[in-house]
Coordinates of C-alpha atoms and ligand atoms in Angstrom, one line a residue:
M1 CA -22.5 -6.2 14.1
F2 CA -23.2 -3.2 16.3
K3 CA -26.3 -2.0 17.6
P4 CA -26.2 0.8 19.8
Q5 CA -29.0 1.2 22.7
E6 CA -29.7 4.9 22.2
I7 CA -28.6 7.2 19.1
I8 CA -29.0 10.9 20.2
V9 CA -29.0 13.7 17.9
E10 CA -27.9 16.9 18.0
S11 CA -30.3 19.4 16.7
G12 CA -29.8 20.2 13.0
S13 CA -28.2 17.0 12.4
E14 CA -31.4 15.3 11.2
R15 CA -30.9 16.6 7.7
S16 CA -27.8 15.1 7.5
P17 CA -27.5 11.6 4.6
I18 CA -26.0 10.0 7.9
F19 CA -28.8 10.8 9.9
R20 CA -30.7 9.4 7.1
N21 CA -28.4 5.9 6.8
L22 CA -28.5 5.7 10.9
K23 CA -32.5 5.7 11.1
R24 CA -32.7 2.7 7.6
A25 CA -29.7 0.7 9.8
F26 CA -31.6 0.9 12.9
P27 CA -35.1 1.2 13.0
E28 CA -36.3 -0.5 16.2
I29 CA -33.4 1.5 17.9
P30 CA -34.6 5.0 20.3
F31 CA -33.5 7.8 18.7
T32 CA -33.3 10.8 21.0
F33 CA -33.1 14.9 20.0
A34 CA -31.2 17.5 21.9
D35 CA -30.4 21.1 21.1
E36 CA -26.9 20.7 22.5
V37 CA -25.6 17.3 24.0
R38 CA -22.8 17.6 26.8
D39 CA -21.1 13.6 25.5
N40 CA -19.4 13.1 28.7
E41 CA -23.2 13.9 30.9
A42 CA -24.6 10.5 30.3
T43 CA -21.7 8.5 31.2
R44 CA -19.0 10.5 33.5
S45 CA -20.8 8.9 36.9
M46 CA -20.7 5.2 35.2
R47 CA -18.2 2.6 36.0
D48 CA -16.6 1.9 33.3
A49 CA -17.6 5.7 31.1
F50 CA -15.5 4.0 28.1
G51 CA -17.2 0.8 27.4
E52 CA -20.6 3.0 28.6
G53 CA -19.4 5.0 26.0
K54 CA -20.0 2.9 23.2
R55 CA -22.9 1.6 23.0
K56 CA -24.3 5.1 22.9
L57 CA -24.2 7.2 19.5
L58 CA -24.4 10.8 18.8
L59 CA -24.8 12.5 15.6
A60 CA -22.8 15.8 16.3
R61 CA -21.9 18.9 13.9
H62 CA -18.3 18.9 14.1
R63 CA -17.1 22.4 15.5
G64 CA -13.7 23.4 13.8
E65 CA -11.4 21.7 11.5
F66 CA -11.5 18.4 10.7
L67 CA -8.1 17.9 8.6
K68 CA -5.5 17.8 11.1
K69 CA -1.3 17.2 10.8
C70 CA -0.7 13.3 12.5
P71 CA 0.4 14.3 16.2
G72 CA 2.8 11.5 15.5
S73 CA 4.8 11.0 19.0
D74 CA 7.9 13.5 20.1
G75 CA 11.4 12.3 19.3
Q76 CA 10.4 9.7 17.2
V77 CA 10.7 9.5 13.0
C78 CA 7.4 11.1 11.7
C79 CA 6.0 9.9 8.4
N80 CA 4.3 13.3 7.3
Y81 CA 0.6 12.1 7.7
F82 CA -2.6 13.6 7.7
V83 CA -5.6 12.9 9.9
I84 CA -9.5 13.3 9.5
N85 CA -11.5 12.6 12.2
F86 CA -14.8 11.7 11.0
A87 CA -16.1 10.0 14.8
S88 CA -14.2 9.3 17.9
N89 CA -14.4 6.2 19.8
C90 CA -14.9 3.1 18.3
P91 CA -17.7 0.0 18.6
M92 CA -14.9 -2.7 18.6
D93 CA -13.1 -2.8 22.2
C94 CA -9.4 -3.8 22.0
S95 CA -7.9 -4.1 25.2
Y96 CA -4.5 -2.0 24.2
C97 CA -6.3 1.0 22.6
Y98 CA -5.0 4.0 23.3
L99 CA -8.5 5.7 23.2
Q100 CA -9.2 4.5 26.6
E101 CA -7.0 7.3 27.7
Y102 CA -6.8 9.4 25.1
L103 CA -10.8 9.5 25.0
A104 CA -11.6 9.4 29.0
D105 CA -12.9 12.4 29.2
N106 CA -15.1 12.5 25.9
P107 CA -15.5 8.5 25.6
V108 CA -19.3 8.8 23.8
L109 CA -19.5 7.6 20.5
K110 CA -19.7 10.1 17.9
V111 CA -19.8 10.5 14.2
F112 CA -20.0 13.7 13.0
S113 CA -22.9 14.9 10.3
N114 CA -21.6 17.2 8.5
V115 CA -19.8 15.8 6.1
D116 CA -19.8 18.5 3.2
D117 CA -17.9 21.3 5.6
L118 CA -15.1 18.4 5.8
L119 CA -15.2 17.9 1.9
R120 CA -15.0 21.5 1.5
E121 CA -12.0 22.0 3.8
A122 CA -10.0 19.4 2.3
D123 CA -10.5 20.8 -1.6
A124 CA -9.5 24.3 0.1
L125 CA -7.0 22.9 1.0
F126 CA -5.6 20.3 -1.6
S127 CA -6.4 23.3 -4.3
R128 CA -4.1 25.3 -2.3
Q129 CA -0.9 22.9 -2.1
R130 CA -1.3 21.0 -5.1
K131 CA 2.7 20.5 -4.9
F132 CA 1.8 18.7 -1.9
F133 CA 1.6 15.1 -1.9
F134 CA -0.9 13.8 0.7
R135 CA -1.4 10.7 2.8
I136 CA -4.6 11.5 4.6
G137 CA -6.3 8.7 7.0
T138 CA -9.5 8.3 8.5
G139 CA -7.9 5.7 11.5
E140 CA -6.9 8.0 14.0
I141 CA -9.5 8.2 16.4
T142 CA -11.9 5.8 15.4
D143 CA -11.8 2.5 13.6
S144 CA -12.2 3.9 9.5
L145 CA -14.9 1.2 8.3
A146 CA -16.2 -0.7 11.1
L147 CA -19.3 2.1 11.3
D148 CA -19.6 2.1 7.5
P149 CA -22.6 -0.1 6.9
Y150 CA -24.7 2.1 9.1
I151 CA -23.6 5.8 8.5
G152 CA -22.7 5.2 4.4
F153 CA -19.7 7.6 5.0
C154 CA -17.1 6.1 2.4
A155 CA -19.8 6.6 -0.5
E156 CA -20.2 10.3 0.4
V157 CA -16.3 10.8 0.5
I158 CA -14.5 8.3 -1.7
P159 CA -16.2 9.7 -5.1
F160 CA -14.0 12.9 -4.1
F161 CA -11.0 11.3 -3.3
A162 CA -10.6 9.0 -6.3
E163 CA -10.6 12.5 -8.0
Q164 CA -7.8 14.5 -6.3
P165 CA -4.3 14.3 -8.3
N166 CA -2.2 14.8 -4.9
V167 CA -4.2 12.7 -2.2
L168 CA -4.0 9.1 -1.2
L169 CA -6.6 8.4 1.5
E170 CA -6.3 5.1 3.8
L171 CA -8.6 3.9 6.1
K172 CA -7.2 1.8 8.4
T173 CA -9.7 -1.4 10.0
K174 CA -9.9 -4.5 12.5
S175 CA -13.0 -5.1 10.6
D176 CA -14.0 -6.8 7.4
C177 CA -17.2 -4.0 6.8
V178 CA -15.7 -3.3 2.9
E179 CA -19.1 -4.0 1.2
G180 CA -20.0 -0.3 0.9
L181 CA -16.3 0.0 -1.2
L182 CA -16.9 -2.7 -3.4
K183 CA -19.1 -0.5 -6.0
L184 CA -16.8 2.6 -6.3
D185 CA -14.3 3.5 -8.1
P186 CA -11.3 4.3 -5.8
K187 CA -8.9 5.5 -9.2
E188 CA -6.0 4.8 -7.5
R189 CA -6.2 7.1 -4.4
V190 CA -8.0 4.9 -2.2
V191 CA -5.6 2.2 0.5
V192 CA -7.6 0.2 2.3
S193 CA -5.6 -1.3 5.4
W194 CA -5.7 -3.7 8.1
S195 CA -4.1 -3.9 11.4
M196 CA -2.9 -7.7 11.7
N197 CA -2.5 -10.1 14.4
P198 CA -2.0 -13.9 15.0
Q199 CA -5.8 -15.0 15.4
K200 CA -4.5 -16.1 19.3
V201 CA -3.9 -12.5 20.2
I202 CA -7.3 -11.0 18.0
D203 CA -9.3 -13.4 20.6
A204 CA -7.3 -12.5 23.6
D205 CA -7.0 -8.7 23.2
E206 CA -9.2 -7.2 20.3
H207 CA -12.8 -8.3 21.5
G208 CA -15.3 -7.3 18.7
T209 CA -12.9 -7.5 15.8
A210 CA -13.6 -9.4 12.6
S211 CA -10.9 -12.6 13.2
L212 CA -7.9 -13.1 11.0
D213 CA -9.5 -15.1 7.9
E214 CA -12.6 -12.3 7.7
R215 CA -9.7 -9.8 7.0
L216 CA -8.0 -11.5 4.8
A217 CA -11.0 -12.4 2.7
A218 CA -12.2 -8.5 3.0
A219 CA -8.6 -7.8 2.1
R220 CA -9.0 -9.8 -1.3
R221 CA -12.4 -8.3 -2.2
C222 CA -10.9 -4.7 -2.4
Q223 CA -8.6 -6.1 -4.2
A224 CA -10.3 -7.6 -6.9
A225 CA -12.6 -3.9 -6.1
G226 CA -9.1 -2.2 -7.7
Y227 CA -7.9 -0.4 -4.2
K228 CA -4.4 -0.5 -2.6
L229 CA -4.0 -2.5 0.1
G230 CA -2.1 -1.9 3.2
F231 CA -0.7 -3.6 6.4
H232 CA 0.0 -2.9 9.4
F233 CA 2.0 -5.2 12.1
D234 CA 1.0 -3.1 15.1
P235 CA 1.2 -3.7 18.1
I236 CA 3.3 -6.7 17.7
V237 CA 3.4 -8.9 20.8
E238 CA 5.7 -10.1 22.3
Y239 CA 5.1 -14.0 24.2
A240 CA 6.4 -17.9 24.2
G241 CA 5.9 -18.8 20.5
W242 CA 5.4 -15.4 19.0
E243 CA 8.1 -16.3 16.5
E244 CA 6.0 -19.2 15.3
D245 CA 2.5 -16.9 15.0
Y246 CA 3.8 -13.6 13.1
R247 CA 5.4 -15.5 10.7
D248 CA 3.0 -17.7 9.5
L249 CA 1.0 -14.5 10.0
V250 CA 3.0 -12.9 7.4
E251 CA 2.9 -16.1 5.4
K252 CA -0.7 -15.8 5.3
V253 CA -1.4 -12.2 4.3
F254 CA 1.1 -12.9 0.9
A255 CA -0.7 -16.0 0.3
A256 CA -4.0 -14.1 0.4
V257 CA -2.9 -10.4 -1.9
D258 CA -1.5 -9.8 -4.2
H259 CA 2.0 -7.8 -2.9
R260 CA 2.0 -5.8 -6.1
R261 CA -1.8 -4.2 -4.8
I262 CA 0.2 -3.4 -1.2
A263 CA 0.9 0.6 -1.0
W264 CA 2.8 0.2 2.3
I265 CA 3.6 -2.4 5.3
S266 CA 4.0 -0.8 9.0
M267 CA 5.6 -2.3 12.3
G268 CA 4.9 -1.5 15.6
V269 CA 5.2 -2.9 18.7
L270 CA 2.9 -2.9 21.7
R271 CA 3.1 1.1 23.1
T272 CA 1.6 1.7 26.6
T273 CA 1.5 4.4 29.3
P274 CA 1.3 4.2 32.6
G275 CA -2.2 5.8 32.7
L276 CA -3.2 3.3 29.5
K277 CA -1.8 0.0 32.1
R278 CA -4.1 1.3 34.1
A279 CA -7.2 1.1 31.8
M280 CA -6.0 -1.6 30.3
R281 CA -5.6 -3.8 34.2
S282 CA -9.1 -2.2 35.4
R283 CA -11.1 -3.0 32.3
F284 CA -9.3 -6.3 30.9
P285 CA -8.4 -7.6 34.1
A286 CA -7.6 -11.4 31.8
S287 CA -5.3 -9.3 29.6
R288 CA -1.7 -10.6 30.2
L289 CA -0.3 -7.4 27.8
P290 CA 0.3 -5.2 30.7
A291 CA 2.5 -7.7 32.6
G292 CA 4.7 -7.4 30.1
E293 CA 8.0 -5.7 30.6
Q294 CA 8.3 -2.1 29.0
V295 CA 10.5 0.8 29.2
L296 CA 9.9 4.3 29.9
C297 CA 10.5 6.3 26.2
P298 CA 11.7 10.0 26.0
D299 CA 8.6 10.4 24.3
G300 CA 6.1 9.1 27.3
K301 CA 5.2 6.1 26.2
M302 CA 6.4 2.5 27.1
R303 CA 7.9 0.1 24.9
Y304 CA 9.9 -3.4 25.3
F305 CA 13.3 -2.8 25.7
Q306 CA 14.8 -1.5 22.7
P307 CA 17.4 -4.8 21.9
L308 CA 14.4 -6.7 22.0
R309 CA 12.5 -5.2 19.7
V310 CA 15.3 -4.3 17.3
G311 CA 15.6 -8.5 17.1
M312 CA 11.6 -8.4 16.6
Y313 CA 11.4 -5.6 13.8
R314 CA 14.4 -7.4 12.2
K315 CA 12.7 -10.5 11.8
M316 CA 9.7 -9.5 10.7
L317 CA 11.1 -8.1 8.0
G318 CA 12.7 -10.7 7.1
W319 CA 9.8 -12.6 7.1
I320 CA 8.4 -9.9 4.7
R321 CA 11.2 -9.3 2.4
A322 CA 11.2 -13.2 1.5
A323 CA 7.8 -12.8 0.6
S324 CA 8.6 -10.0 -1.3
P325 CA 11.7 -8.0 -2.1
I326 CA 9.8 -4.6 -3.5
V327 CA 6.8 -3.9 -0.9
F328 CA 7.2 -0.8 1.1
V329 CA 8.5 -1.1 5.0
Y330 CA 8.3 1.5 7.7
L331 CA 8.4 1.7 11.1
C332 CA 5.4 3.4 13.2
M333 CA 6.4 5.7 16.5
E334 CA 9.7 4.3 16.5
S335 CA 12.9 6.7 17.3
K336 CA 15.8 7.1 14.9
E337 CA 18.5 4.6 16.4
V338 CA 15.6 1.5 16.5
W339 CA 15.4 3.0 12.0
E340 CA 18.9 2.6 12.0
Q341 CA 19.2 -0.8 13.5
V342 CA 16.4 -2.3 11.4
F343 CA 16.8 -0.8 7.6
G344 CA 20.6 0.6 8.1
F345 CA 19.5 3.9 7.3
V346 CA 17.1 6.7 8.4
P347 CA 15.0 9.1 6.4
A348 CA 17.0 12.4 6.1
C349 CA 13.2 14.1 7.1
E350 CA 9.8 13.8 7.4
K351 CA 9.1 15.2 4.3
E352 CA 11.6 12.8 2.5
L353 CA 9.5 9.4 4.3
G354 CA 6.1 10.5 3.4
Q355 CA 6.8 11.1 0.2
A356 CA 9.0 8.1 0.0
I357 CA 5.8 5.5 1.5
G358 CA 3.7 8.2 -1.0
Q359 CA 5.6 7.1 -4.5
Q360 CA 5.5 4.0 -3.5
A361 CA 1.5 3.4 -2.9
V362 CA 1.0 5.1 -6.3
G363 CA 4.0 4.0 -8.8
G364 CA 6.5 5.9 -8.3
R365 CA 3.9 9.0 -10.1
L366 CA 3.9 11.7 -7.7
Ligands
LIG1 S1 -10.0 -1.5 16.8 FE1 -8.6 0.1 16.5 S2 -10.1 2.5 17.7 FE2 -11.0 0.0 17.7 S3 -11.3 -0.1 19.9 FE3 -9.7 -1.4 18.4 S4 -7.9 -0.1 18.8 FE4 -9.3 1.1 19.4

């Protein structure tokens, strides 16, 4: 249950539907109004500025473009994904979250009020490029659903995305906040996906998130409401006994949902950077994740030694294939060498991989 200490509203944003939803959701929380908000002023001097940033909520207009190509990672196979940033930072607090480094200078939890501008921009782009199939996600610098019960973002945008012939919208989450989706008709154009980890990893490192059983129950509710599903085994963490836990996790996922409704599954091992490790050690001294041995890769990220992660992906793929020979599986932020060793092929280009994922998700109708 998210409860900010304060909600700061930038002038002009009080006319938005999100403002009205926040007022309804938090009648007892103080709302402060300001002409222009510099979101790092309030937290700059604090010891844990990133953690403090999660306890305030700033409602402001987004300046600039909402839709961007996912930056991917240098030299890694890219899946031609687009992102919409409707919010920044996240009310949950995973020890390995890359936002700790990415948003270090800009940590206040922010929601953008001008959703009408977002829809106008998206409409213009999709209409201009009807022959291109867009896979778009909202979970790059926030969780797609954790704030939805309070801001009602999905109810504003899903009716629009459901009508787009050349778009699949992905809502990626570690929450079980799906109530607002269930009464909408996604018309096969919306994928709700969960990042999955064994309960042991959730307890140790995914603070404030839904439990494994809650995520699976939410996935079942979305499936019943007509949504396609996605699962991201990411980050896969290596520890003594990981095989047993992840095998059990894969079996639980396939026992919970109909594999024919799964649009895609991705796999990715734990990735860090030296800066992120510093933040993890300072904010989560009890976490064992920064202690694991990792090597620096050409994109500047640290991962497990290549033979180790290839072995982990192969095992995961074997368990997934035993449960479903048809579900689409891809690797997130991995090199061509790793793709080759895990799948026996490398996508010819990012366009090919993006189209293949989209094609699978819409049953071959691109
Ligand atoms: S749920 Fe995602 S965005 Fe939120 S803290 Fe965890 S990793 Fe970061």
